[in-house]
mmCIF file with all atom_site columns, C-alpha atoms in Angstrom:
data_model
loop_
_atom_site.group_PDB
_atom_site.id
_atom_site.type_symbol
_atom_site.label_atom_id
_atom_site.label_alt_id
_atom_site.label_comp_id
_atom_site.label_asym_id
_atom_site.label_entity_id
_atom_site.label_seq_id
_atom_site.pdbx_PDB_ins_code
_atom_site.Cartn_x
_atom_site.Cartn_y
_atom_site.Cartn_z
_atom_site.occupancy
_atom_site.B_iso_or_equiv
_atom_site.pdbx_formal_charge
_atom_site.auth_seq_id
_atom_site.auth_comp_id
_atom_site.auth_asym_id
_atom_site.auth_atom_id
_atom_site.pdbx_PDB_model_num
ATOM 1   C CA . MET A 1 1   ? 0.000   0.000  0.000   1.00 0.00 ? 1   MET A CA 1
ATOM 2   C CA . TYR A 1 2   ? 1.150   3.512  -0.848  1.00 0.00 ? 2   TYR A CA 1
ATOM 3   C CA . ILE A 1 3   ? -0.061  6.648  0.933   1.00 0.00 ? 3   ILE A CA 1
ATOM 4   C CA . ASN A 1 4   ? 0.064   10.103 -0.634  1.00 0.00 ? 4   ASN A CA 1
ATOM 5   C CA . ILE A 1 5   ? -0.425  13.125 1.625   1.00 0.00 ? 5   ILE A CA 1
ATOM 6   C CA . VAL A 1 6   ? -1.221  16.535 0.185   1.00 0.00 ? 6   VAL A CA 1
ATOM 7   C CA . ALA A 1 7   ? -0.774  19.651 2.302   1.00 0.00 ? 7   ALA A CA 1
ATOM 8   C CA . GLY A 1 8   ? -1.783  23.212 1.560   1.00 0.00 ? 8   GLY A CA 1
ATOM 9   C CA . GLY A 1 9   ? 1.505   24.657 0.325   1.00 0.00 ? 9   GLY A CA 1
ATOM 10  C CA . PRO A 1 10  ? 1.696   26.741 -2.868  1.00 0.00 ? 10  PRO A CA 1
ATOM 11  C CA . THR A 1 11  ? 0.218   24.758 -5.754  1.00 0.00 ? 11  THR A CA 1
ATOM 12  C CA . ALA A 1 12  ? 2.988   26.004 -8.073  1.00 0.00 ? 12  ALA A CA 1
ATOM 13  C CA . PHE A 1 13  ? 5.339   23.633 -6.223  1.00 0.00 ? 13  PHE A CA 1
ATOM 14  C CA . ILE A 1 14  ? 3.071   20.575 -6.518  1.00 0.00 ? 14  ILE A CA 1
ATOM 15  C CA . PRO A 1 15  ? 3.788   18.225 -9.462  1.00 0.00 ? 15  PRO A CA 1
ATOM 16  C CA . PRO A 1 16  ? 0.914   16.646 -11.428 1.00 0.00 ? 16  PRO A CA 1
ATOM 17  C CA . LEU A 1 17  ? -0.701  14.422 -8.821  1.00 0.00 ? 17  LEU A CA 1
ATOM 18  C CA . GLY A 1 18  ? -2.155  12.088 -11.402 1.00 0.00 ? 18  GLY A CA 1
ATOM 19  C CA . ASN A 1 19  ? 1.373   10.817 -12.054 1.00 0.00 ? 19  ASN A CA 1
ATOM 20  C CA . PHE A 1 20  ? 1.371   9.351  -8.546  1.00 0.00 ? 20  PHE A CA 1
ATOM 21  C CA . ASN A 1 21  ? -2.165  7.953  -8.553  1.00 0.00 ? 21  ASN A CA 1
ATOM 22  C CA . ILE A 1 22  ? -1.212  4.302  -8.915  1.00 0.00 ? 22  ILE A CA 1
ATOM 23  C CA . PRO A 1 23  ? -3.758  1.560  -8.142  1.00 0.00 ? 23  PRO A CA 1
ATOM 24  C CA . GLY A 1 24  ? -4.062  0.885  -4.436  1.00 0.00 ? 24  GLY A CA 1
ATOM 25  C CA . SER A 1 25  ? -2.854  4.313  -3.346  1.00 0.00 ? 25  SER A CA 1
ATOM 26  C CA . LEU A 1 26  ? -4.541  6.126  -0.474  1.00 0.00 ? 26  LEU A CA 1
ATOM 27  C CA . TRP A 1 27  ? -4.860  9.897  -0.709  1.00 0.00 ? 27  TRP A CA 1
ATOM 28  C CA . ILE A 1 28  ? -4.889  12.034 2.431   1.00 0.00 ? 28  ILE A CA 1
ATOM 29  C CA . GLY A 1 29  ? -5.700  15.731 2.553   1.00 0.00 ? 29  GLY A CA 1
ATOM 30  C CA . VAL A 1 30  ? -4.159  18.017 5.143   1.00 0.00 ? 30  VAL A CA 1
ATOM 31  C CA . ASP A 1 31  ? -6.201  21.179 5.722   1.00 0.00 ? 31  ASP A CA 1
ATOM 32  C CA . ARG A 1 32  ? -6.218  23.159 2.431   1.00 0.00 ? 32  ARG A CA 1
ATOM 33  C CA . GLY A 1 33  ? -4.504  20.241 0.711   1.00 0.00 ? 33  GLY A CA 1
ATOM 34  C CA . THR A 1 34  ? -7.914  18.565 0.772   1.00 0.00 ? 34  THR A CA 1
ATOM 35  C CA . ALA A 1 35  ? -9.229  21.182 -1.652  1.00 0.00 ? 35  ALA A CA 1
ATOM 36  C CA . VAL A 1 36  ? -6.138  20.722 -3.820  1.00 0.00 ? 36  VAL A CA 1
ATOM 37  C CA . LEU A 1 37  ? -6.945  17.026 -4.148  1.00 0.00 ? 37  LEU A CA 1
ATOM 38  C CA . LEU A 1 38  ? -10.552 17.663 -5.093  1.00 0.00 ? 38  LEU A CA 1
ATOM 39  C CA . ASP A 1 39  ? -9.473  20.296 -7.612  1.00 0.00 ? 39  ASP A CA 1
ATOM 40  C CA . ASN A 1 40  ? -7.276  17.613 -9.201  1.00 0.00 ? 40  ASN A CA 1
ATOM 41  C CA . GLY A 1 41  ? -10.176 15.185 -9.460  1.00 0.00 ? 41  GLY A CA 1
ATOM 42  C CA . ILE A 1 42  ? -8.931  12.977 -6.627  1.00 0.00 ? 42  ILE A CA 1
ATOM 43  C CA . LYS A 1 43  ? -11.306 12.118 -3.786  1.00 0.00 ? 43  LYS A CA 1
ATOM 44  C CA . PRO A 1 44  ? -9.396  11.908 -0.491  1.00 0.00 ? 44  PRO A CA 1
ATOM 45  C CA . ASP A 1 45  ? -9.736  8.718  1.523   1.00 0.00 ? 45  ASP A CA 1
ATOM 46  C CA . ALA A 1 46  ? -9.260  10.791 4.673   1.00 0.00 ? 46  ALA A CA 1
ATOM 47  C CA . ALA A 1 47  ? -8.581  14.398 5.653   1.00 0.00 ? 47  ALA A CA 1
ATOM 48  C CA . PHE A 1 48  ? -6.964  15.960 8.708   1.00 0.00 ? 48  PHE A CA 1
ATOM 49  C CA . GLY A 1 49  ? -6.817  19.474 10.054  1.00 0.00 ? 49  GLY A CA 1
ATOM 50  C CA . ASP A 1 50  ? -8.405  22.383 11.834  1.00 0.00 ? 50  ASP A CA 1
ATOM 51  C CA . PHE A 1 51  ? -9.425  23.625 8.357   1.00 0.00 ? 51  PHE A CA 1
ATOM 52  C CA . ASP A 1 52  ? -8.859  27.248 9.272   1.00 0.00 ? 52  ASP A CA 1
ATOM 53  C CA . SER A 1 53  ? -7.479  27.913 5.775   1.00 0.00 ? 53  SER A CA 1
ATOM 54  C CA . VAL A 1 54  ? -10.604 26.857 3.861   1.00 0.00 ? 54  VAL A CA 1
ATOM 55  C CA . THR A 1 55  ? -13.958 28.545 3.402   1.00 0.00 ? 55  THR A CA 1
ATOM 56  C CA . LYS A 1 56  ? -17.137 27.420 5.141   1.00 0.00 ? 56  LYS A CA 1
ATOM 57  C CA . LYS A 1 57  ? -18.447 26.274 1.757   1.00 0.00 ? 57  LYS A CA 1
ATOM 58  C CA . GLU A 1 58  ? -15.347 24.154 1.136   1.00 0.00 ? 58  GLU A CA 1
ATOM 59  C CA . LEU A 1 59  ? -15.529 22.627 4.619   1.00 0.00 ? 59  LEU A CA 1
ATOM 60  C CA . ALA A 1 60  ? -19.178 21.725 4.082   1.00 0.00 ? 60  ALA A CA 1
ATOM 61  C CA . GLU A 1 61  ? -18.196 19.994 0.840   1.00 0.00 ? 61  GLU A CA 1
ATOM 62  C CA . PHE A 1 62  ? -15.475 18.055 2.687   1.00 0.00 ? 62  PHE A CA 1
ATOM 63  C CA . GLU A 1 63  ? -17.934 16.943 5.347   1.00 0.00 ? 63  GLU A CA 1
ATOM 64  C CA . THR A 1 64  ? -20.367 15.539 2.795   1.00 0.00 ? 64  THR A CA 1
ATOM 65  C CA . SER A 1 65  ? -17.878 13.959 0.361   1.00 0.00 ? 65  SER A CA 1
ATOM 66  C CA . ILE A 1 66  ? -15.019 12.593 2.496   1.00 0.00 ? 66  ILE A CA 1
ATOM 67  C CA . PRO A 1 67  ? -15.817 9.460  4.518   1.00 0.00 ? 67  PRO A CA 1
ATOM 68  C CA . ASP A 1 68  ? -13.075 9.938  7.112   1.00 0.00 ? 68  ASP A CA 1
ATOM 69  C CA . LEU A 1 69  ? -12.794 13.617 8.035   1.00 0.00 ? 69  LEU A CA 1
ATOM 70  C CA . LYS A 1 70  ? -10.834 14.327 11.207  1.00 0.00 ? 70  LYS A CA 1
ATOM 71  C CA . LYS A 1 71  ? -11.396 17.888 12.373  1.00 0.00 ? 71  LYS A CA 1
ATOM 72  C CA . TYR A 1 72  ? -9.358  19.337 15.241  1.00 0.00 ? 72  TYR A CA 1
ATOM 73  C CA . LYS A 1 73  ? -9.321  22.549 17.201  1.00 0.00 ? 73  LYS A CA 1
ATOM 74  C CA . PRO A 1 74  ? -6.675  25.080 16.091  1.00 0.00 ? 74  PRO A CA 1
ATOM 75  C CA . GLU A 1 75  ? -5.226  25.044 19.619  1.00 0.00 ? 75  GLU A CA 1
ATOM 76  C CA . LYS A 1 76  ? -3.323  21.742 19.698  1.00 0.00 ? 76  LYS A CA 1
ATOM 77  C CA . ASP A 1 77  ? 0.195   20.453 20.296  1.00 0.00 ? 77  ASP A CA 1
ATOM 78  C CA . GLU A 1 78  ? 0.640   18.764 16.893  1.00 0.00 ? 78  GLU A CA 1
ATOM 79  C CA . THR A 1 79  ? 0.564   20.314 13.451  1.00 0.00 ? 79  THR A CA 1
ATOM 80  C CA . ASP A 1 80  ? -2.064  19.069 11.010  1.00 0.00 ? 80  ASP A CA 1
ATOM 81  C CA . MET A 1 81  ? 0.723   17.343 9.067   1.00 0.00 ? 81  MET A CA 1
ATOM 82  C CA . GLU A 1 82  ? 1.981   15.510 12.137  1.00 0.00 ? 82  GLU A CA 1
ATOM 83  C CA . LEU A 1 83  ? -1.515  14.194 12.861  1.00 0.00 ? 83  LEU A CA 1
ATOM 84  C CA . ALA A 1 84  ? -1.900  12.978 9.285   1.00 0.00 ? 84  ALA A CA 1
ATOM 85  C CA . LEU A 1 85  ? 1.579   11.465 9.109   1.00 0.00 ? 85  LEU A CA 1
ATOM 86  C CA . SER A 1 86  ? 1.196   9.653  12.428  1.00 0.00 ? 86  SER A CA 1
ATOM 87  C CA . TRP A 1 87  ? -2.041  8.114  11.183  1.00 0.00 ? 87  TRP A CA 1
ATOM 88  C CA . ALA A 1 88  ? -0.447  7.155  7.853   1.00 0.00 ? 88  ALA A CA 1
ATOM 89  C CA . ILE A 1 89  ? 2.467   5.379  9.537   1.00 0.00 ? 89  ILE A CA 1
ATOM 90  C CA . ARG A 1 90  ? 0.057   3.324  11.661  1.00 0.00 ? 90  ARG A CA 1
ATOM 91  C CA . GLN A 1 91  ? -1.401  1.898  8.437   1.00 0.00 ? 91  GLN A CA 1
ATOM 92  C CA . ASN A 1 92  ? 1.977   0.194  7.765   1.00 0.00 ? 92  ASN A CA 1
ATOM 93  C CA . PRO A 1 93  ? 2.333   1.359  4.156   1.00 0.00 ? 93  PRO A CA 1
ATOM 94  C CA . GLU A 1 94  ? 5.254   0.546  1.914   1.00 0.00 ? 94  GLU A CA 1
ATOM 95  C CA . SER A 1 95  ? 5.910   4.241  1.372   1.00 0.00 ? 95  SER A CA 1
ATOM 96  C CA . ILE A 1 96  ? 4.510   7.691  2.121   1.00 0.00 ? 96  ILE A CA 1
ATOM 97  C CA . ALA A 1 97  ? 4.849   10.607 -0.308  1.00 0.00 ? 97  ALA A CA 1
ATOM 98  C CA . ILE A 1 98  ? 4.096   14.134 0.883   1.00 0.00 ? 98  ILE A CA 1
ATOM 99  C CA . PHE A 1 99  ? 3.157   16.955 -1.496  1.00 0.00 ? 99  PHE A CA 1
ATOM 100 C CA . GLY A 1 100 ? 2.413   20.623 -0.838  1.00 0.00 ? 100 GLY A CA 1
ATOM 101 C CA . ALA A 1 101 ? 4.852   20.665 2.071   1.00 0.00 ? 101 ALA A CA 1
ATOM 102 C CA . THR A 1 102 ? 7.592   22.839 0.541   1.00 0.00 ? 102 THR A CA 1
ATOM 103 C CA . GLY A 1 103 ? 7.624   26.438 -0.633  1.00 0.00 ? 103 GLY A CA 1
ATOM 104 C CA . GLY A 1 104 ? 5.672   29.196 1.028   1.00 0.00 ? 104 GLY A CA 1
ATOM 105 C CA . ARG A 1 105 ? 6.133   29.257 4.785   1.00 0.00 ? 105 ARG A CA 1
ATOM 106 C CA . ILE A 1 106 ? 9.633   28.243 5.835   1.00 0.00 ? 106 ILE A CA 1
ATOM 107 C CA . ASP A 1 107 ? 8.510   27.303 9.351   1.00 0.00 ? 107 ASP A CA 1
ATOM 108 C CA . HIS A 1 108 ? 6.132   24.697 7.943   1.00 0.00 ? 108 HIS A CA 1
ATOM 109 C CA . PHE A 1 109 ? 8.822   23.342 5.614   1.00 0.00 ? 109 PHE A CA 1
ATOM 110 C CA . LEU A 1 110 ? 11.382  22.994 8.423   1.00 0.00 ? 110 LEU A CA 1
ATOM 111 C CA . ALA A 1 111 ? 8.782   21.412 10.705  1.00 0.00 ? 111 ALA A CA 1
ATOM 112 C CA . ASN A 1 112 ? 8.068   18.825 8.006   1.00 0.00 ? 112 ASN A CA 1
ATOM 113 C CA . ILE A 1 113 ? 11.791  18.030 7.658   1.00 0.00 ? 113 ILE A CA 1
ATOM 114 C CA . HIS A 1 114 ? 11.908  17.564 11.437  1.00 0.00 ? 114 HIS A CA 1
ATOM 115 C CA . LEU A 1 115 ? 8.994   15.134 11.224  1.00 0.00 ? 115 LEU A CA 1
ATOM 116 C CA . LEU A 1 116 ? 10.898  13.025 8.704   1.00 0.00 ? 116 LEU A CA 1
ATOM 117 C CA . GLU A 1 117 ? 13.895  13.018 11.039  1.00 0.00 ? 117 GLU A CA 1
ATOM 118 C CA . LYS A 1 118 ? 11.712  12.060 13.984  1.00 0.00 ? 118 LYS A CA 1
ATOM 119 C CA . TYR A 1 119 ? 10.312  8.978  12.296  1.00 0.00 ? 119 TYR A CA 1
ATOM 120 C CA . ALA A 1 120 ? 13.707  7.980  10.904  1.00 0.00 ? 120 ALA A CA 1
ATOM 121 C CA . THR A 1 121 ? 15.239  8.032  14.398  1.00 0.00 ? 121 THR A CA 1
ATOM 122 C CA . GLU A 1 122 ? 12.287  6.052  15.737  1.00 0.00 ? 122 GLU A CA 1
ATOM 123 C CA . GLY A 1 123 ? 13.169  3.310  13.267  1.00 0.00 ? 123 GLY A CA 1
ATOM 124 C CA . LYS A 1 124 ? 10.037  3.435  11.093  1.00 0.00 ? 124 LYS A CA 1
ATOM 125 C CA . SER A 1 125 ? 10.605  1.101  8.174   1.00 0.00 ? 125 SER A CA 1
ATOM 126 C CA . CYS A 1 126 ? 8.550   2.768  5.431   1.00 0.00 ? 126 CYS A CA 1
ATOM 127 C CA . GLU A 1 127 ? 10.080  5.295  3.052   1.00 0.00 ? 127 GLU A CA 1
ATOM 128 C CA . ILE A 1 128 ? 8.800   8.841  3.711   1.00 0.00 ? 128 ILE A CA 1
ATOM 129 C CA . SER A 1 129 ? 9.567   11.590 1.223   1.00 0.00 ? 129 SER A CA 1
ATOM 130 C CA . LEU A 1 130 ? 8.731   15.216 0.476   1.00 0.00 ? 130 LEU A CA 1
ATOM 131 C CA . ILE A 1 131 ? 8.162   15.768 -3.244  1.00 0.00 ? 131 ILE A CA 1
ATOM 132 C CA . ASP A 1 132 ? 7.759   18.961 -5.226  1.00 0.00 ? 132 ASP A CA 1
ATOM 133 C CA . CYS A 1 133 ? 8.373   19.978 -8.843  1.00 0.00 ? 133 CYS A CA 1
ATOM 134 C CA . SER A 1 134 ? 12.123  20.356 -8.319  1.00 0.00 ? 134 SER A CA 1
ATOM 135 C CA . ASN A 1 135 ? 13.046  18.230 -5.311  1.00 0.00 ? 135 ASN A CA 1
ATOM 136 C CA . TYR A 1 136 ? 12.747  14.822 -3.717  1.00 0.00 ? 136 TYR A CA 1
ATOM 137 C CA . VAL A 1 137 ? 13.695  14.854 -0.017  1.00 0.00 ? 137 VAL A CA 1
ATOM 138 C CA . SER A 1 138 ? 14.099  11.860 2.264   1.00 0.00 ? 138 SER A CA 1
ATOM 139 C CA . VAL A 1 139 ? 15.777  11.197 5.603   1.00 0.00 ? 139 VAL A CA 1
ATOM 140 C CA . LYS A 1 140 ? 17.906  8.117  6.140   1.00 0.00 ? 140 LYS A CA 1
ATOM 141 C CA . LYS A 1 141 ? 19.090  6.267  9.211   1.00 0.00 ? 141 LYS A CA 1
ATOM 142 C CA . PRO A 1 142 ? 22.466  4.417  9.170   1.00 0.00 ? 142 PRO A CA 1
ATOM 143 C CA . GLY A 1 143 ? 22.796  1.762  6.501   1.00 0.00 ? 143 GLY A CA 1
ATOM 144 C CA . ALA A 1 144 ? 23.702  1.191  2.851   1.00 0.00 ? 144 ALA A CA 1
ATOM 145 C CA . TYR A 1 145 ? 21.557  2.492  -0.005  1.00 0.00 ? 145 TYR A CA 1
ATOM 146 C CA . HIS A 1 146 ? 21.408  2.096  -3.776  1.00 0.00 ? 146 HIS A CA 1
ATOM 147 C CA . VAL A 1 147 ? 20.612  5.078  -6.007  1.00 0.00 ? 147 VAL A CA 1
ATOM 148 C CA . GLU A 1 148 ? 19.947  5.305  -9.759  1.00 0.00 ? 148 GLU A CA 1
ATOM 149 C CA . LYS A 1 149 ? 20.592  8.184  -12.139 1.00 0.00 ? 149 LYS A CA 1
ATOM 150 C CA . GLU A 1 150 ? 17.498  10.239 -13.017 1.00 0.00 ? 150 GLU A CA 1
ATOM 151 C CA . SER A 1 151 ? 17.582  12.686 -15.923 1.00 0.00 ? 151 SER A CA 1
ATOM 152 C CA . GLY A 1 152 ? 15.226  15.075 -14.150 1.00 0.00 ? 152 GLY A CA 1
ATOM 153 C CA . LYS A 1 153 ? 17.083  15.029 -10.839 1.00 0.00 ? 153 LYS A CA 1
ATOM 154 C CA . LYS A 1 154 ? 20.730  15.630 -11.721 1.00 0.00 ? 154 LYS A CA 1
ATOM 155 C CA . TYR A 1 155 ? 21.954  16.845 -8.344  1.00 0.00 ? 155 TYR A CA 1
ATOM 156 C CA . ILE A 1 156 ? 22.126  14.824 -5.143  1.00 0.00 ? 156 ILE A CA 1
ATOM 157 C CA . SER A 1 157 ? 22.992  16.444 -1.822  1.00 0.00 ? 157 SER A CA 1
ATOM 158 C CA . PHE A 1 158 ? 23.739  14.720 1.468   1.00 0.00 ? 158 PHE A CA 1
ATOM 159 C CA . LEU A 1 159 ? 23.260  16.876 4.576   1.00 0.00 ? 159 LEU A CA 1
ATOM 160 C CA . PRO A 1 160 ? 23.633  15.829 8.214   1.00 0.00 ? 160 PRO A CA 1
ATOM 161 C CA . GLY A 1 161 ? 20.348  16.143 10.062  1.00 0.00 ? 161 GLY A CA 1
ATOM 162 C CA . SER A 1 162 ? 19.991  16.514 13.807  1.00 0.00 ? 162 SER A CA 1
ATOM 163 C CA . LEU A 1 163 ? 23.023  14.259 14.372  1.00 0.00 ? 163 LEU A CA 1
ATOM 164 C CA . ASP A 1 164 ? 26.550  14.299 12.958  1.00 0.00 ? 164 ASP A CA 1
ATOM 165 C CA . VAL A 1 165 ? 27.182  11.672 10.296  1.00 0.00 ? 165 VAL A CA 1
ATOM 166 C CA . SER A 1 166 ? 30.043  9.166  10.596  1.00 0.00 ? 166 SER A CA 1
ATOM 167 C CA . GLY A 1 167 ? 31.453  6.803  8.001   1.00 0.00 ? 167 GLY A CA 1
ATOM 168 C CA . LEU A 1 168 ? 29.841  8.424  4.963   1.00 0.00 ? 168 LEU A CA 1
ATOM 169 C CA . THR A 1 169 ? 30.916  6.613  1.801   1.00 0.00 ? 169 THR A CA 1
ATOM 170 C CA . LEU A 1 170 ? 29.825  7.658  -1.697  1.00 0.00 ? 170 LEU A CA 1
ATOM 171 C CA . ARG A 1 171 ? 30.577  5.464  -4.710  1.00 0.00 ? 171 ARG A CA 1
ATOM 172 C CA . GLY A 1 172 ? 29.678  6.079  -8.332  1.00 0.00 ? 172 GLY A CA 1
ATOM 173 C CA . PHE A 1 173 ? 29.589  9.847  -7.714  1.00 0.00 ? 173 PHE A CA 1
ATOM 174 C CA . LYS A 1 174 ? 31.528  12.742 -9.252  1.00 0.00 ? 174 LYS A CA 1
ATOM 175 C CA . TYR A 1 175 ? 32.827  13.561 -5.776  1.00 0.00 ? 175 TYR A CA 1
ATOM 176 C CA . PRO A 1 176 ? 33.339  10.229 -3.976  1.00 0.00 ? 176 PRO A CA 1
ATOM 177 C CA . LEU A 1 177 ? 33.910  9.859  -0.260  1.00 0.00 ? 177 LEU A CA 1
ATOM 178 C CA . GLU A 1 178 ? 35.330  7.067  1.836   1.00 0.00 ? 178 GLU A CA 1
ATOM 179 C CA . ASN A 1 179 ? 34.413  6.668  5.507   1.00 0.00 ? 179 ASN A CA 1
ATOM 180 C CA . LYS A 1 180 ? 34.086  10.439 6.027   1.00 0.00 ? 180 LYS A CA 1
ATOM 181 C CA . TYR A 1 181 ? 32.944  12.191 9.203   1.00 0.00 ? 181 TYR A CA 1
ATOM 182 C CA . VAL A 1 182 ? 30.499  14.993 8.307   1.00 0.00 ? 182 VAL A CA 1
ATOM 183 C CA . PRO A 1 183 ? 29.385  17.230 11.200  1.00 0.00 ? 183 PRO A CA 1
ATOM 184 C CA . ARG A 1 184 ? 26.126  19.125 11.417  1.00 0.00 ? 184 ARG A CA 1
ATOM 185 C CA . GLY A 1 185 ? 26.272  22.371 9.465   1.00 0.00 ? 185 GLY A CA 1
ATOM 186 C CA . SER A 1 186 ? 28.719  21.011 6.888   1.00 0.00 ? 186 SER A CA 1
ATOM 187 C CA . THR A 1 187 ? 28.106  21.819 3.215   1.00 0.00 ? 187 THR A CA 1
ATOM 188 C CA . LEU A 1 188 ? 30.689  19.302 1.994   1.00 0.00 ? 188 LEU A CA 1
ATOM 189 C CA . CYS A 1 189 ? 28.151  17.123 0.191   1.00 0.00 ? 189 CYS A CA 1
ATOM 190 C CA . VAL A 1 190 ? 25.968  19.706 -1.543  1.00 0.00 ? 190 VAL A CA 1
ATOM 191 C CA . SER A 1 191 ? 25.330  19.331 -5.303  1.00 0.00 ? 191 SER A CA 1
ATOM 192 C CA . ASN A 1 192 ? 27.017  16.009 -5.992  1.00 0.00 ? 192 ASN A CA 1
ATOM 193 C CA . GLU A 1 193 ? 26.254  14.060 -9.178  1.00 0.00 ? 193 GLU A CA 1
ATOM 194 C CA . LEU A 1 194 ? 26.203  10.440 -10.250 1.00 0.00 ? 194 LEU A CA 1
ATOM 195 C CA . ILE A 1 195 ? 28.789  9.622  -12.922 1.00 0.00 ? 195 ILE A CA 1
ATOM 196 C CA . ASP A 1 196 ? 27.594  6.025  -13.282 1.00 0.00 ? 196 ASP A CA 1
ATOM 197 C CA . GLU A 1 197 ? 24.067  4.839  -13.983 1.00 0.00 ? 197 GLU A CA 1
ATOM 198 C CA . THR A 1 198 ? 23.909  3.605  -10.400 1.00 0.00 ? 198 THR A CA 1
ATOM 199 C CA . GLY A 1 199 ? 25.716  4.463  -7.202  1.00 0.00 ? 199 GLY A CA 1
ATOM 200 C CA . THR A 1 200 ? 25.694  3.695  -3.511  1.00 0.00 ? 200 THR A CA 1
ATOM 201 C CA . PHE A 1 201 ? 25.912  5.665  -0.313  1.00 0.00 ? 201 PHE A CA 1
ATOM 202 C CA . SER A 1 202 ? 26.340  4.359  3.204   1.00 0.00 ? 202 SER A CA 1
ATOM 203 C CA . PHE A 1 203 ? 27.066  5.624  6.687   1.00 0.00 ? 203 PHE A CA 1
ATOM 204 C CA . SER A 1 204 ? 27.443  4.116  10.141  1.00 0.00 ? 204 SER A CA 1
ATOM 205 C CA . GLU A 1 205 ? 26.102  6.755  12.542  1.00 0.00 ? 205 GLU A CA 1
ATOM 206 C CA . GLY A 1 206 ? 23.844  9.802  12.472  1.00 0.00 ? 206 GLY A CA 1
ATOM 207 C CA . ILE A 1 207 ? 20.922  11.042 10.402  1.00 0.00 ? 207 ILE A CA 1
ATOM 208 C CA . LEU A 1 208 ? 21.291  11.951 6.731   1.00 0.00 ? 208 LEU A CA 1
ATOM 209 C CA . ILE A 1 209 ? 18.992  14.215 4.708   1.00 0.00 ? 209 ILE A CA 1
ATOM 210 C CA . VAL A 1 210 ? 19.140  13.213 1.043   1.00 0.00 ? 210 VAL A CA 1
ATOM 211 C CA . ILE A 1 211 ? 17.904  15.718 -1.553  1.00 0.00 ? 211 ILE A CA 1
ATOM 212 C CA . ARG A 1 212 ? 17.609  15.009 -5.264  1.00 0.00 ? 212 ARG A CA 1
ATOM 213 C CA . SER A 1 213 ? 17.114  18.218 -7.264  1.00 0.00 ? 213 SER A CA 1
ATOM 214 C CA . ASN A 1 214 ? 16.969  19.769 -10.695 1.00 0.00 ? 214 ASN A CA 1
ATOM 215 C CA . ASP A 1 215 ? 17.835  23.340 -11.603 1.00 0.00 ? 215 ASP A CA 1
#
């Protein structure tokens, strides 16, 4: 099972959602992202939020058309995205893709990156990614990973997250590394590129934010 979550970030950053609407996918709306889904002809399987960014007319439409609408008070400890993501993880999907979570408000974007780090450190097994028109962001815990060249995502950056990274090894890249210590705040691994059709990266300790980007 695949779960796609759509938040209410600027629609200019959201790629065509139909490209990700594979059979068996669940679609989840987060606050205004619910309207984005409906505008794209996709009926959400569930929706989460305080819905303070939608009109009364839109909310009424959500209440009549969405079978699992979870409405919360604006005064709460979790963001709408955290509530939706926590629910999605409990469904034990193979992967979770998040759209509408970049661009616009930087505080929301950073909070979403922190959520990916949180679930990576908790050892959640499913792949969670933030996707927009130019970027694919994921957070990795220690291990070895295989990566393939993509024509639309030329650049690959590796940034330490909340923890320093030890033992970072990059093979098949323009700028290879071997067992390198990369502290938080380092820009050593920004804008790398694959020189082979496939490559690998691995590390032994820390949290690694991996970003695939185009210009």
